[in-house]
């Protein structure tokens, strides 16, 4: 019996998917929005919200966990200095997905992922 295990494969290898999620999440935290296809946007939201929830405790373990996922030190600093205080009273739902329509080249559905203000 084939089971999907509740994740999208996104037509890439698992190592490529992990690297892609880390890079897109880094861009999301740095620029506070990222434009991508809808399935990738949904996966980025899952990944980013888990990281923000971990970071909300703001202790040493949270910092080490975030450093293991995000390589850019400036982005990690921004998460703890700007984003964690912004979302301290919020229980999840740190991101929003806005669908933009179809991409001209390949007709893929495109969306913007934004951090909630």
PDB file of C-alpha atoms in Angstrom:
ATOM      1  CA  UNK A   1       0.000   0.000   0.000  1.00  0.00           C
ATOM      2  CA  UNK A   2       1.399   3.378  -1.018  1.00  0.00           C
ATOM      3  CA  UNK A   3       1.180   6.086   1.611  1.00  0.00           C
ATOM      4  CA  UNK A   4       1.980   9.742   0.987  1.00  0.00           C
ATOM      5  CA  UNK A   5       3.070  10.522   4.563  1.00  0.00           C
ATOM      6  CA  UNK A   6       1.574  14.028   4.376  1.00  0.00           C
ATOM      7  CA  UNK A   7       4.354  15.760   2.441  1.00  0.00           C
ATOM      8  CA  UNK A   8       4.793  16.927  -1.118  1.00  0.00           C
ATOM      9  CA  UNK A   9       7.704  15.556  -3.131  1.00  0.00           C
ATOM     10  CA  UNK A  10       7.958  18.632  -5.378  1.00  0.00           C
ATOM     11  CA  UNK A  11       9.699  16.544  -8.073  1.00  0.00           C
ATOM     12  CA  UNK A  12      13.105  16.783  -6.377  1.00  0.00           C
ATOM     13  CA  UNK A  13      15.275  14.521  -4.248  1.00  0.00           C
ATOM     14  CA  UNK A  14      14.904  14.729  -0.458  1.00  0.00           C
ATOM     15  CA  UNK A  15      18.267  16.464  -0.037  1.00  0.00           C
ATOM     16  CA  UNK A  16      17.357  19.022  -2.713  1.00  0.00           C
ATOM     17  CA  UNK A  17      13.985  19.603  -1.058  1.00  0.00           C
ATOM     18  CA  UNK A  18      15.620  20.172   2.338  1.00  0.00           C
ATOM     19  CA  UNK A  19      18.098  22.658   0.853  1.00  0.00           C
ATOM     20  CA  UNK A  20      15.311  24.399  -1.069  1.00  0.00           C
ATOM     21  CA  UNK A  21      13.155  24.755   2.062  1.00  0.00           C
ATOM     22  CA  UNK A  22      16.096  26.156   4.030  1.00  0.00           C
ATOM     23  CA  UNK A  23      16.927  28.678   1.295  1.00  0.00           C
ATOM     24  CA  UNK A  24      13.336  29.767   0.757  1.00  0.00           C
ATOM     25  CA  UNK A  25      12.774  30.127   4.499  1.00  0.00           C
ATOM     26  CA  UNK A  26      15.953  32.201   4.786  1.00  0.00           C
ATOM     27  CA  UNK A  27      14.664  34.477   2.010  1.00  0.00           C
ATOM     28  CA  UNK A  28      11.247  34.644   3.670  1.00  0.00           C
ATOM     29  CA  UNK A  29      12.722  35.719   7.008  1.00  0.00           C
ATOM     30  CA  UNK A  30      15.113  38.183   5.366  1.00  0.00           C
ATOM     31  CA  UNK A  31      12.715  39.897   2.928  1.00  0.00           C
ATOM     32  CA  UNK A  32       9.446  38.968   4.735  1.00  0.00           C
ATOM     33  CA  UNK A  33       7.950  37.696   1.474  1.00  0.00           C
ATOM     34  CA  UNK A  34       8.812  35.201  -1.252  1.00  0.00           C
ATOM     35  CA  UNK A  35       7.167  34.417  -4.607  1.00  0.00           C
ATOM     36  CA  UNK A  36       6.948  30.777  -5.698  1.00  0.00           C
ATOM     37  CA  UNK A  37       4.529  28.125  -6.925  1.00  0.00           C
ATOM     38  CA  UNK A  38       1.579  27.150  -4.730  1.00  0.00           C
ATOM     39  CA  UNK A  39       2.789  23.652  -3.669  1.00  0.00           C
ATOM     40  CA  UNK A  40       6.214  25.020  -2.737  1.00  0.00           C
ATOM     41  CA  UNK A  41       4.572  27.910  -0.897  1.00  0.00           C
ATOM     42  CA  UNK A  42       2.538  25.496   1.209  1.00  0.00           C
ATOM     43  CA  UNK A  43       5.652  23.516   2.112  1.00  0.00           C
ATOM     44  CA  UNK A  44       7.608  26.669   2.956  1.00  0.00           C
ATOM     45  CA  UNK A  45       4.821  27.768   5.283  1.00  0.00           C
ATOM     46  CA  UNK A  46       4.985  24.437   7.133  1.00  0.00           C
ATOM     47  CA  UNK A  47       8.761  24.652   7.472  1.00  0.00           C
ATOM     48  CA  UNK A  48       8.909  28.343   8.459  1.00  0.00           C
ATOM     49  CA  UNK A  49       6.143  28.146  11.043  1.00  0.00           C
ATOM     50  CA  UNK A  50       7.860  25.250  12.794  1.00  0.00           C
ATOM     51  CA  UNK A  51      11.096  27.238  12.959  1.00  0.00           C
ATOM     52  CA  UNK A  52       9.362  30.350  14.312  1.00  0.00           C
ATOM     53  CA  UNK A  53       7.578  28.290  16.952  1.00  0.00           C
ATOM     54  CA  UNK A  54      10.920  26.807  18.050  1.00  0.00           C
ATOM     55  CA  UNK A  55      12.504  30.259  18.138  1.00  0.00           C
ATOM     56  CA  UNK A  56       9.797  31.742  20.352  1.00  0.00           C
ATOM     57  CA  UNK A  57      11.339  30.200  23.462  1.00  0.00           C
ATOM     58  CA  UNK A  58      14.460  32.356  22.745  1.00  0.00           C
ATOM     59  CA  UNK A  59      16.818  30.193  24.791  1.00  0.00           C
ATOM     60  CA  UNK A  60      20.154  28.694  23.807  1.00  0.00           C
ATOM     61  CA  UNK A  61      18.596  25.486  22.474  1.00  0.00           C
ATOM     62  CA  UNK A  62      16.302  27.494  20.205  1.00  0.00           C
ATOM     63  CA  UNK A  63      19.237  29.489  18.856  1.00  0.00           C
ATOM     64  CA  UNK A  64      21.238  26.333  18.136  1.00  0.00           C
ATOM     65  CA  UNK A  65      18.237  24.709  16.446  1.00  0.00           C
ATOM     66  CA  UNK A  66      17.724  27.749  14.248  1.00  0.00           C
ATOM     67  CA  UNK A  67      21.440  27.969  13.400  1.00  0.00           C
ATOM     68  CA  UNK A  68      21.349  24.342  12.298  1.00  0.00           C
ATOM     69  CA  UNK A  69      18.575  25.098   9.792  1.00  0.00           C
ATOM     70  CA  UNK A  70      19.530  28.627   8.687  1.00  0.00           C
ATOM     71  CA  UNK A  71      23.153  29.306   7.765  1.00  0.00           C
ATOM     72  CA  UNK A  72      22.949  33.109   7.547  1.00  0.00           C
ATOM     73  CA  UNK A  73      23.806  34.691  10.923  1.00  0.00           C
ATOM     74  CA  UNK A  74      22.123  37.989  10.019  1.00  0.00           C
ATOM     75  CA  UNK A  75      18.832  36.210   9.363  1.00  0.00           C
ATOM     76  CA  UNK A  76      19.021  34.336  12.676  1.00  0.00           C
ATOM     77  CA  UNK A  77      19.704  37.623  14.445  1.00  0.00           C
ATOM     78  CA  UNK A  78      16.693  39.202  12.711  1.00  0.00           C
ATOM     79  CA  UNK A  79      14.481  36.285  13.770  1.00  0.00           C
ATOM     80  CA  UNK A  80      15.373  36.714  17.431  1.00  0.00           C
ATOM     81  CA  UNK A  81      15.488  40.534  17.447  1.00  0.00           C
ATOM     82  CA  UNK A  82      12.503  41.370  15.217  1.00  0.00           C
ATOM     83  CA  UNK A  83      10.254  38.396  14.474  1.00  0.00           C
ATOM     84  CA  UNK A  84      10.099  36.645  17.863  1.00  0.00           C
ATOM     85  CA  UNK A  85       8.994  39.823  19.723  1.00  0.00           C
ATOM     86  CA  UNK A  86       6.455  40.502  16.948  1.00  0.00           C
ATOM     87  CA  UNK A  87       4.843  37.064  17.360  1.00  0.00           C
ATOM     88  CA  UNK A  88       5.214  36.550  21.125  1.00  0.00           C
ATOM     89  CA  UNK A  89       1.424  36.698  21.724  1.00  0.00           C
ATOM     90  CA  UNK A  90       0.481  34.798  18.556  1.00  0.00           C
ATOM     91  CA  UNK A  91      -0.106  31.039  18.626  1.00  0.00           C
ATOM     92  CA  UNK A  92       0.765  30.023  15.085  1.00  0.00           C
ATOM     93  CA  UNK A  93      -0.389  31.522  11.806  1.00  0.00           C
ATOM     94  CA  UNK A  94       2.718  33.632  11.211  1.00  0.00           C
ATOM     95  CA  UNK A  95       2.425  33.492   7.417  1.00  0.00           C
ATOM     96  CA  UNK A  96      -0.136  34.120   4.692  1.00  0.00           C
ATOM     97  CA  UNK A  97      -0.357  32.757   1.167  1.00  0.00           C
ATOM     98  CA  UNK A  98      -1.752  34.996  -1.578  1.00  0.00           C
ATOM     99  CA  UNK A  99      -2.398  33.365  -4.952  1.00  0.00           C
ATOM    100  CA  UNK A 100      -1.334  35.518  -7.907  1.00  0.00           C
ATOM    101  CA  UNK A 101      -2.605  33.517 -10.864  1.00  0.00           C
ATOM    102  CA  UNK A 102      -0.806  31.578 -13.551  1.00  0.00           C
ATOM    103  CA  UNK A 103       2.818  31.999 -14.610  1.00  0.00           C
ATOM    104  CA  UNK A 104       3.238  32.954 -18.253  1.00  0.00           C
ATOM    105  CA  UNK A 105       5.966  30.478 -19.217  1.00  0.00           C
ATOM    106  CA  UNK A 106       4.594  27.155 -17.984  1.00  0.00           C
ATOM    107  CA  UNK A 107       1.107  28.005 -16.678  1.00  0.00           C
ATOM    108  CA  UNK A 108       2.033  27.086 -13.107  1.00  0.00           C
ATOM    109  CA  UNK A 109      -0.026  28.621 -10.316  1.00  0.00           C
ATOM    110  CA  UNK A 110       2.053  31.254  -8.507  1.00  0.00           C
ATOM    111  CA  UNK A 111       1.672  32.551  -4.942  1.00  0.00           C
ATOM    112  CA  UNK A 112       3.316  35.003  -2.565  1.00  0.00           C
ATOM    113  CA  UNK A 113       4.128  33.914   0.980  1.00  0.00           C
ATOM    114  CA  UNK A 114       4.226  36.849   3.426  1.00  0.00           C
ATOM    115  CA  UNK A 115       4.908  37.120   7.117  1.00  0.00           C
ATOM    116  CA  UNK A 116       1.928  38.527   9.016  1.00  0.00           C
ATOM    117  CA  UNK A 117       2.519  41.977  10.468  1.00  0.00           C
TER     118      UNK A 117
END
